[in-house]
């Protein structure tokens, strides 16, 4: 299943996503973690030192390889150069599985050893000074969108994405790729402002959205959040000595995380699993096509010099039938 953590800058979404990733690893799940934030901090939150975090390969730098691999033998895609971030899979496309080995993971993923298991970590790459004035961060997360579009995931497989702060992910169809979006909000008026933006955008696309209150100090904070977001409030998370120690560079074993915070993380997992069980694969594929056609018309056709609508395979539905195969066969 695919899970996104979103929220305003400073809300604690990277910290909570890293705790959730640790929790999944402790539960022996297959996990790919993706740092898709403009500020790349997920590696550090998972225990990497500065040198290890800076050495993570940038997915954006491997976009040609990603496109060439995913294109496979799809006859509707004339060349990797004509693929854009929203290009959907079709017959002959190569598909990805969380637990497999493939050239994309070889180039873009690194294994991170946690207390209770290993996970794969991928990163879009930082927005550098050389990008200013000549590049858009959405082009960097395009590699993530392509991979999610071509990934067949099962109930014991998790892709956890730490998204860029604010509502920037709505610049593409990336926000529809997730079974569950956890919006991390502090119990302040500014803290819930991003929620209102997400709720408005997500409503038209059936995006499953739950609010995780962070830095909650008592019943009054929970009541404030409940009054602002209603039934979308899932749970509140308070102060953690374990997290404070980790942020000081003195991490203790994850099993020592406070019991109430462990229970909160289990609630997140249970909620995500329930949402995955309701996934509509046809709608999931249809939304891919919708955003691809929208991007093709607005800029893709002009940029590539091709009719990108022709890349859509009308008979193809990405679903469990492709789970055991690396190449998409006819539906």
mmCIF file of C-alpha atoms in Angstrom:
data_model
loop_
_atom_site.group_PDB
_atom_site.id
_atom_site.type_symbol
_atom_site.label_atom_id
_atom_site.label_comp_id
_atom_site.label_asym_id
_atom_site.label_seq_id
_atom_site.Cartn_x
_atom_site.Cartn_y
_atom_site.Cartn_z
ATOM 1 C CA UNK A 1 0.000 0.000 0.000
ATOM 2 C CA UNK A 2 1.072 3.565 -0.611
ATOM 3 C CA UNK A 3 1.023 6.137 2.172
ATOM 4 C CA UNK A 4 1.831 9.855 2.118
ATOM 5 C CA UNK A 5 2.746 12.130 5.006
ATOM 6 C CA UNK A 6 1.943 15.797 4.346
ATOM 7 C CA UNK A 7 1.713 18.984 6.359
ATOM 8 C CA UNK A 8 3.097 22.461 6.693
ATOM 9 C CA UNK A 9 6.794 23.011 7.298
ATOM 10 C CA UNK A 10 7.731 22.359 10.912
ATOM 11 C CA UNK A 11 4.634 20.279 11.657
ATOM 12 C CA UNK A 12 6.707 17.187 12.368
ATOM 13 C CA UNK A 13 5.643 15.175 9.318
ATOM 14 C CA UNK A 14 9.177 13.914 8.615
ATOM 15 C CA UNK A 15 9.621 12.819 12.226
ATOM 16 C CA UNK A 16 6.253 11.023 12.227
ATOM 17 C CA UNK A 17 6.868 9.399 8.851
ATOM 18 C CA UNK A 18 10.237 8.119 10.102
ATOM 19 C CA UNK A 19 8.615 6.699 13.250
ATOM 20 C CA UNK A 20 5.966 5.004 11.118
ATOM 21 C CA UNK A 21 8.651 3.503 8.874
ATOM 22 C CA UNK A 22 10.468 2.163 11.949
ATOM 23 C CA UNK A 23 7.193 0.743 13.241
ATOM 24 C CA UNK A 24 6.529 -1.069 9.943
ATOM 25 C CA UNK A 25 10.043 -2.495 9.908
ATOM 26 C CA UNK A 26 9.539 -3.743 13.462
ATOM 27 C CA UNK A 27 6.384 -5.480 12.217
ATOM 28 C CA UNK A 28 8.438 -7.224 9.506
ATOM 29 C CA UNK A 29 6.755 -5.451 6.589
ATOM 30 C CA UNK A 30 8.468 -4.836 3.250
ATOM 31 C CA UNK A 31 9.067 -1.068 3.151
ATOM 32 C CA UNK A 32 10.274 1.471 0.615
ATOM 33 C CA UNK A 33 10.657 4.948 2.085
ATOM 34 C CA UNK A 34 10.784 7.935 -0.264
ATOM 35 C CA UNK A 35 12.002 11.402 0.667
ATOM 36 C CA UNK A 36 10.065 13.651 -1.710
ATOM 37 C CA UNK A 37 10.360 16.826 0.361
ATOM 38 C CA UNK A 38 12.136 19.862 -1.039
ATOM 39 C CA UNK A 39 14.206 19.716 2.167
ATOM 40 C CA UNK A 40 15.723 16.251 2.369
ATOM 41 C CA UNK A 41 15.621 15.214 6.044
ATOM 42 C CA UNK A 42 14.101 11.724 6.049
ATOM 43 C CA UNK A 43 17.489 9.989 5.906
ATOM 44 C CA UNK A 44 18.677 11.823 8.994
ATOM 45 C CA UNK A 45 15.412 11.039 10.791
ATOM 46 C CA UNK A 46 16.053 7.362 10.044
ATOM 47 C CA UNK A 47 19.489 7.564 11.632
ATOM 48 C CA UNK A 48 21.828 8.323 8.727
ATOM 49 C CA UNK A 49 24.709 10.664 9.441
ATOM 50 C CA UNK A 50 25.334 13.704 7.254
ATOM 51 C CA UNK A 51 27.727 11.875 4.926
ATOM 52 C CA UNK A 52 25.383 8.922 4.466
ATOM 53 C CA UNK A 53 22.374 11.152 3.859
ATOM 54 C CA UNK A 54 24.187 13.324 1.305
ATOM 55 C CA UNK A 55 25.407 10.192 -0.511
ATOM 56 C CA UNK A 56 21.864 9.023 -1.279
ATOM 57 C CA UNK A 57 21.395 8.886 -5.069
ATOM 58 C CA UNK A 58 18.922 11.379 -6.499
ATOM 59 C CA UNK A 59 16.003 9.813 -8.357
ATOM 60 C CA UNK A 60 15.796 12.901 -10.558
ATOM 61 C CA UNK A 61 19.338 12.278 -11.775
ATOM 62 C CA UNK A 62 18.327 8.785 -12.931
ATOM 63 C CA UNK A 63 15.151 9.793 -14.757
ATOM 64 C CA UNK A 64 16.377 8.529 -18.183
ATOM 65 C CA UNK A 65 17.094 5.090 -16.689
ATOM 66 C CA UNK A 66 13.714 5.051 -14.926
ATOM 67 C CA UNK A 67 11.856 5.912 -18.108
ATOM 68 C CA UNK A 68 13.763 3.433 -20.247
ATOM 69 C CA UNK A 69 13.176 0.578 -17.801
ATOM 70 C CA UNK A 70 9.478 1.267 -17.223
ATOM 71 C CA UNK A 71 8.770 1.727 -20.916
ATOM 72 C CA UNK A 72 9.770 -1.885 -21.546
ATOM 73 C CA UNK A 73 8.215 -3.126 -24.767
ATOM 74 C CA UNK A 74 5.099 -0.959 -24.605
ATOM 75 C CA UNK A 75 4.350 -0.297 -28.306
ATOM 76 C CA UNK A 76 2.394 2.869 -27.491
ATOM 77 C CA UNK A 77 5.520 4.657 -26.204
ATOM 78 C CA UNK A 78 7.791 5.489 -29.123
ATOM 79 C CA UNK A 79 10.811 6.290 -26.964
ATOM 80 C CA UNK A 80 11.804 7.014 -23.389
ATOM 81 C CA UNK A 81 12.194 10.669 -24.403
ATOM 82 C CA UNK A 82 8.442 10.896 -25.016
ATOM 83 C CA UNK A 83 7.579 9.713 -21.513
ATOM 84 C CA UNK A 84 6.523 12.343 -19.000
ATOM 85 C CA UNK A 85 5.917 12.064 -15.272
ATOM 86 C CA UNK A 86 2.274 11.050 -15.751
ATOM 87 C CA UNK A 87 2.770 8.408 -18.482
ATOM 88 C CA UNK A 88 0.635 5.420 -17.406
ATOM 89 C CA UNK A 89 1.574 1.768 -17.879
ATOM 90 C CA UNK A 90 0.079 -0.407 -20.591
ATOM 91 C CA UNK A 91 0.631 -3.771 -22.188
ATOM 92 C CA UNK A 92 4.384 -4.363 -22.437
ATOM 93 C CA UNK A 93 5.340 -1.848 -19.724
ATOM 94 C CA UNK A 94 7.645 -3.020 -16.970
ATOM 95 C CA UNK A 95 6.075 -2.959 -13.515
ATOM 96 C CA UNK A 96 7.686 -2.652 -10.092
ATOM 97 C CA UNK A 97 7.251 -4.661 -6.884
ATOM 98 C CA UNK A 98 8.303 -3.439 -3.459
ATOM 99 C CA UNK A 99 10.369 -6.490 -2.533
ATOM 100 C CA UNK A 100 12.037 -7.196 -5.879
ATOM 101 C CA UNK A 101 15.450 -6.273 -7.278
ATOM 102 C CA UNK A 102 15.523 -4.256 -10.492
ATOM 103 C CA UNK A 103 17.743 -1.638 -12.184
ATOM 104 C CA UNK A 104 15.723 1.264 -10.753
ATOM 105 C CA UNK A 105 16.162 0.132 -7.170
ATOM 106 C CA UNK A 106 19.796 -0.719 -7.852
ATOM 107 C CA UNK A 107 20.439 2.843 -9.020
ATOM 108 C CA UNK A 108 18.124 4.842 -6.758
ATOM 109 C CA UNK A 109 17.554 2.913 -3.514
ATOM 110 C CA UNK A 110 19.841 2.272 -0.602
ATOM 111 C CA UNK A 111 19.302 -0.204 2.223
ATOM 112 C CA UNK A 112 18.997 1.354 5.669
ATOM 113 C CA UNK A 113 19.422 -0.959 8.645
ATOM 114 C CA UNK A 114 17.049 -0.108 11.482
ATOM 115 C CA UNK A 115 16.832 -1.705 14.915
ATOM 116 C CA UNK A 116 14.252 -4.261 13.880
ATOM 117 C CA UNK A 117 14.822 -4.732 10.156
ATOM 118 C CA UNK A 118 15.985 -3.234 6.889
ATOM 119 C CA UNK A 119 14.115 -0.824 4.633
ATOM 120 C CA UNK A 120 14.897 0.671 1.235
ATOM 121 C CA UNK A 121 15.294 4.440 1.123
ATOM 122 C CA UNK A 122 14.928 6.544 -2.021
ATOM 123 C CA UNK A 123 15.191 10.317 -2.412
ATOM 124 C CA UNK A 124 14.183 12.751 -5.126
ATOM 125 C CA UNK A 125 17.348 14.744 -4.519
ATOM 126 C CA UNK A 126 17.682 18.215 -3.003
ATOM 127 C CA UNK A 127 16.655 21.427 -4.717
ATOM 128 C CA UNK A 128 20.098 22.907 -5.244
ATOM 129 C CA UNK A 129 21.263 26.448 -5.921
ATOM 130 C CA UNK A 130 21.922 25.494 -9.557
ATOM 131 C CA UNK A 131 18.202 24.740 -9.954
ATOM 132 C CA UNK A 132 17.121 28.256 -9.042
ATOM 133 C CA UNK A 133 15.564 30.082 -11.936
ATOM 134 C CA UNK A 134 15.910 27.135 -14.339
ATOM 135 C CA UNK A 135 14.121 24.192 -12.766
ATOM 136 C CA UNK A 136 10.884 23.330 -11.025
ATOM 137 C CA UNK A 137 10.833 20.980 -8.044
ATOM 138 C CA UNK A 138 7.859 19.162 -9.577
ATOM 139 C CA UNK A 139 10.238 17.834 -12.251
ATOM 140 C CA UNK A 140 12.234 16.151 -9.490
ATOM 141 C CA UNK A 141 9.238 14.405 -7.954
ATOM 142 C CA UNK A 142 8.217 13.293 -11.449
ATOM 143 C CA UNK A 143 10.465 10.266 -10.982
ATOM 144 C CA UNK A 144 8.446 9.314 -7.896
ATOM 145 C CA UNK A 145 5.158 9.681 -9.766
ATOM 146 C CA UNK A 146 6.358 7.497 -12.645
ATOM 147 C CA UNK A 147 7.456 4.766 -10.252
ATOM 148 C CA UNK A 148 4.196 4.856 -8.294
ATOM 149 C CA UNK A 149 2.219 4.681 -11.545
ATOM 150 C CA UNK A 150 4.063 1.479 -12.462
ATOM 151 C CA UNK A 151 4.096 -0.174 -9.036
ATOM 152 C CA UNK A 152 1.912 -3.145 -8.080
ATOM 153 C CA UNK A 153 1.798 -3.350 -4.300
ATOM 154 C CA UNK A 154 0.323 -5.914 -1.961
ATOM 155 C CA UNK A 155 -1.166 -5.709 1.542
ATOM 156 C CA UNK A 156 2.144 -6.510 3.269
ATOM 157 C CA UNK A 157 4.143 -4.071 1.134
ATOM 158 C CA UNK A 158 4.455 -0.390 1.996
ATOM 159 C CA UNK A 159 5.656 2.662 0.121
ATOM 160 C CA UNK A 160 5.848 5.581 2.558
ATOM 161 C CA UNK A 161 6.438 9.009 1.007
ATOM 162 C CA UNK A 162 7.446 12.089 2.963
ATOM 163 C CA UNK A 163 5.928 14.755 0.724
ATOM 164 C CA UNK A 164 7.003 18.349 0.243
ATOM 165 C CA UNK A 165 5.450 20.809 2.678
ATOM 166 C CA UNK A 166 2.219 22.594 1.878
ATOM 167 C CA UNK A 167 -0.022 21.778 -1.080
ATOM 168 C CA UNK A 168 2.597 21.604 -3.842
ATOM 169 C CA UNK A 169 1.829 17.951 -4.602
ATOM 170 C CA UNK A 170 -1.447 19.032 -6.219
ATOM 171 C CA UNK A 171 0.523 20.384 -9.189
ATOM 172 C CA UNK A 172 0.313 16.849 -10.627
ATOM 173 C CA UNK A 173 -1.642 13.662 -10.069
ATOM 174 C CA UNK A 174 0.797 12.480 -7.403
ATOM 175 C CA UNK A 175 -1.688 13.152 -4.611
ATOM 176 C CA UNK A 176 -4.054 10.481 -6.016
ATOM 177 C CA UNK A 177 -1.422 7.707 -5.874
ATOM 178 C CA UNK A 178 -1.898 6.947 -2.186
ATOM 179 C CA UNK A 179 -4.229 4.639 -0.311
ATOM 180 C CA UNK A 180 -3.966 6.921 2.702
ATOM 181 C CA UNK A 181 -2.712 10.455 3.199
ATOM 182 C CA UNK A 182 -1.821 11.381 6.768
ATOM 183 C CA UNK A 183 -1.855 15.127 7.264
ATOM 184 C CA UNK A 184 0.240 16.129 10.257
ATOM 185 C CA UNK A 185 -1.149 19.227 11.967
ATOM 186 C CA UNK A 186 -0.229 21.116 15.089
ATOM 187 C CA UNK A 187 -3.126 22.325 17.274
ATOM 188 C CA UNK A 188 -2.925 25.904 15.985
ATOM 189 C CA UNK A 189 -4.788 27.909 13.364
ATOM 190 C CA UNK A 190 -1.727 27.825 11.117
ATOM 191 C CA UNK A 191 -1.385 24.123 11.763
ATOM 192 C CA UNK A 192 -4.782 23.328 10.260
ATOM 193 C CA UNK A 193 -4.525 25.745 7.316
ATOM 194 C CA UNK A 194 -2.892 23.140 5.047
ATOM 195 C CA UNK A 195 -5.659 20.704 5.980
ATOM 196 C CA UNK A 196 -8.264 22.990 4.473
ATOM 197 C CA UNK A 197 -6.322 23.180 1.203
ATOM 198 C CA UNK A 198 -5.881 19.407 1.046
ATOM 199 C CA UNK A 199 -9.500 18.706 1.940
ATOM 200 C CA UNK A 200 -10.733 20.941 -0.858
ATOM 201 C CA UNK A 201 -8.442 19.419 -3.494
ATOM 202 C CA UNK A 202 -8.862 15.831 -2.333
ATOM 203 C CA UNK A 203 -12.654 15.835 -2.193
ATOM 204 C CA UNK A 204 -13.143 15.629 -5.960
ATOM 205 C CA UNK A 205 -10.784 12.652 -6.331
ATOM 206 C CA UNK A 206 -11.837 10.465 -3.424
ATOM 207 C CA UNK A 207 -8.472 10.836 -1.679
ATOM 208 C CA UNK A 208 -8.493 9.176 1.751
ATOM 209 C CA UNK A 209 -7.297 11.789 4.236
ATOM 210 C CA UNK A 210 -6.796 11.589 7.989
ATOM 211 C CA UNK A 211 -5.338 14.193 10.332
ATOM 212 C CA UNK A 212 -2.666 13.262 12.853
ATOM 213 C CA UNK A 213 -2.418 15.886 15.566
ATOM 214 C CA UNK A 214 1.184 16.469 16.573
ATOM 215 C CA UNK A 215 2.681 18.271 19.568
ATOM 216 C CA UNK A 216 -0.579 17.714 21.421
ATOM 217 C CA UNK A 217 -0.246 18.707 25.073
ATOM 218 C CA UNK A 218 -3.654 17.836 26.442
ATOM 219 C CA UNK A 219 -7.425 17.469 25.949
ATOM 220 C CA UNK A 220 -7.818 21.131 24.990
ATOM 221 C CA UNK A 221 -5.459 20.679 22.010
ATOM 222 C CA UNK A 222 -7.375 17.596 20.866
ATOM 223 C CA UNK A 223 -10.693 19.418 21.207
ATOM 224 C CA UNK A 224 -9.352 22.315 19.138
ATOM 225 C CA UNK A 225 -8.265 19.985 16.351
ATOM 226 C CA UNK A 226 -11.570 18.119 16.464
ATOM 227 C CA UNK A 227 -13.492 21.383 16.176
ATOM 228 C CA UNK A 228 -11.418 22.339 13.117
ATOM 229 C CA UNK A 229 -11.219 19.052 11.193
ATOM 230 C CA UNK A 230 -14.115 17.008 12.578
ATOM 231 C CA UNK A 231 -14.134 13.283 11.934
ATOM 232 C CA UNK A 232 -10.942 13.556 9.865
ATOM 233 C CA UNK A 233 -8.980 13.704 13.134
ATOM 234 C CA UNK A 234 -7.539 10.232 13.633
ATOM 235 C CA UNK A 235 -5.264 10.555 16.636
ATOM 236 C CA UNK A 236 -3.094 12.941 18.589
ATOM 237 C CA UNK A 237 0.602 12.502 19.368
ATOM 238 C CA UNK A 238 2.295 14.266 22.269
ATOM 239 C CA UNK A 239 5.811 14.877 23.497
ATOM 240 C CA UNK A 240 8.323 12.061 23.114
ATOM 241 C CA UNK A 241 11.516 11.809 25.125
ATOM 242 C CA UNK A 242 12.614 9.101 22.669
ATOM 243 C CA UNK A 243 12.315 11.515 19.740
ATOM 244 C CA UNK A 244 14.040 14.305 21.645
ATOM 245 C CA UNK A 245 16.951 11.984 22.399
ATOM 246 C CA UNK A 246 17.141 10.899 18.751
ATOM 247 C CA UNK A 247 17.204 14.510 17.569
ATOM 248 C CA UNK A 248 20.141 15.139 19.887
ATOM 249 C CA UNK A 249 22.027 12.333 18.188
ATOM 250 C CA UNK A 250 21.580 9.954 21.103
ATOM 251 C CA UNK A 251 19.129 7.395 19.741
ATOM 252 C CA UNK A 252 17.924 4.519 21.865
ATOM 253 C CA UNK A 253 16.409 1.305 20.570
ATOM 254 C CA UNK A 254 13.031 1.760 18.926
ATOM 255 C CA UNK A 255 11.447 -0.764 21.281
ATOM 256 C CA UNK A 256 11.880 1.882 24.001
ATOM 257 C CA UNK A 257 9.559 4.361 22.260
ATOM 258 C CA UNK A 258 6.759 5.333 24.630
ATOM 259 C CA UNK A 259 3.860 2.873 24.721
ATOM 260 C CA UNK A 260 1.212 5.465 23.816
ATOM 261 C CA UNK A 261 3.218 6.524 20.766
ATOM 262 C CA UNK A 262 3.648 2.876 19.708
ATOM 263 C CA UNK A 263 -0.130 2.502 19.968
ATOM 264 C CA UNK A 264 -0.608 5.640 17.856
ATOM 265 C CA UNK A 265 1.651 4.208 15.137
ATOM 266 C CA UNK A 266 -0.345 0.968 15.165
ATOM 267 C CA UNK A 267 -3.506 3.021 14.665
ATOM 268 C CA UNK A 268 -1.918 4.574 11.576
ATOM 269 C CA UNK A 269 -1.054 1.137 10.218
ATOM 270 C CA UNK A 270 -4.538 -0.241 10.878
ATOM 271 C CA UNK A 271 -6.129 2.765 9.176
ATOM 272 C CA UNK A 272 -3.889 2.430 6.125
ATOM 273 C CA UNK A 273 -4.640 -1.280 5.840
ATOM 274 C CA UNK A 274 -8.378 -0.621 5.958
ATOM 275 C CA UNK A 275 -8.042 1.962 3.188
ATOM 276 C CA UNK A 276 -5.950 -0.362 1.010
ATOM 277 C CA UNK A 277 -8.665 -3.004 1.309
ATOM 278 C CA UNK A 278 -11.070 -0.552 -0.350
ATOM 279 C CA UNK A 279 -8.813 0.352 -3.274
ATOM 280 C CA UNK A 280 -10.667 0.613 -6.578
ATOM 281 C CA UNK A 281 -8.046 -0.386 -9.162
ATOM 282 C CA UNK A 282 -10.166 0.822 -12.078
ATOM 283 C CA UNK A 283 -10.544 4.282 -10.553
ATOM 284 C CA UNK A 284 -6.865 4.246 -9.640
ATOM 285 C CA UNK A 285 -5.943 3.606 -13.287
ATOM 286 C CA UNK A 286 -8.551 6.058 -14.557
ATOM 287 C CA UNK A 287 -7.081 8.835 -12.432
ATOM 288 C CA UNK A 288 -3.628 8.130 -13.877
ATOM 289 C CA UNK A 289 -5.052 8.538 -17.366
ATOM 290 C CA UNK A 290 -6.956 11.695 -16.393
ATOM 291 C CA UNK A 291 -3.852 13.516 -15.196
ATOM 292 C CA UNK A 292 -1.770 12.217 -18.084
ATOM 293 C CA UNK A 293 -4.184 13.610 -20.654
ATOM 294 C CA UNK A 294 -4.367 16.880 -18.728
ATOM 295 C CA UNK A 295 -0.581 17.232 -18.630
ATOM 296 C CA UNK A 296 -0.235 16.148 -22.258
ATOM 297 C CA UNK A 297 -2.575 18.864 -23.431
ATOM 298 C CA UNK A 298 -1.211 21.632 -21.218
ATOM 299 C CA UNK A 299 2.524 21.123 -21.865
ATOM 300 C CA UNK A 300 3.557 17.545 -22.624
ATOM 301 C CA UNK A 301 2.675 17.388 -26.319
ATOM 302 C CA UNK A 302 4.505 20.615 -27.036
ATOM 303 C CA UNK A 303 7.558 19.616 -25.020
ATOM 304 C CA UNK A 304 7.959 16.144 -26.541
ATOM 305 C CA UNK A 305 6.646 16.846 -30.044
ATOM 306 C CA UNK A 306 4.398 13.785 -29.744
ATOM 307 C CA UNK A 307 0.714 13.071 -29.225
ATOM 308 C CA UNK A 308 0.935 11.741 -25.692
ATOM 309 C CA UNK A 309 -2.742 10.788 -25.603
ATOM 310 C CA UNK A 310 -1.753 7.892 -27.849
ATOM 311 C CA UNK A 311 0.266 6.433 -24.946
ATOM 312 C CA UNK A 312 -2.947 5.493 -23.140
ATOM 313 C CA UNK A 313 -3.856 1.811 -23.405
ATOM 314 C CA UNK A 314 -7.672 1.903 -23.090
ATOM 315 C CA UNK A 315 -7.963 -1.796 -22.204
ATOM 316 C CA UNK A 316 -5.311 -1.751 -19.466
ATOM 317 C CA UNK A 317 -6.170 -1.756 -15.757
ATOM 318 C CA UNK A 318 -3.338 -1.950 -13.221
ATOM 319 C CA UNK A 319 -4.430 -4.494 -10.609
ATOM 320 C CA UNK A 320 -3.495 -7.611 -8.647
ATOM 321 C CA UNK A 321 -3.397 -9.741 -11.796
ATOM 322 C CA UNK A 322 -0.055 -8.108 -12.563
ATOM 323 C CA UNK A 323 1.330 -8.769 -9.096
ATOM 324 C CA UNK A 324 3.558 -11.679 -10.080
ATOM 325 C CA UNK A 325 4.816 -10.343 -13.372
ATOM 326 C CA UNK A 326 7.518 -7.838 -14.191
ATOM 327 C CA UNK A 327 5.949 -7.040 -17.552
ATOM 328 C CA UNK A 328 2.349 -5.952 -17.993
ATOM 329 C CA UNK A 329 0.356 -8.423 -20.037
ATOM 330 C CA UNK A 330 -3.106 -7.904 -21.565
ATOM 331 C CA UNK A 331 -5.889 -7.519 -19.004
#
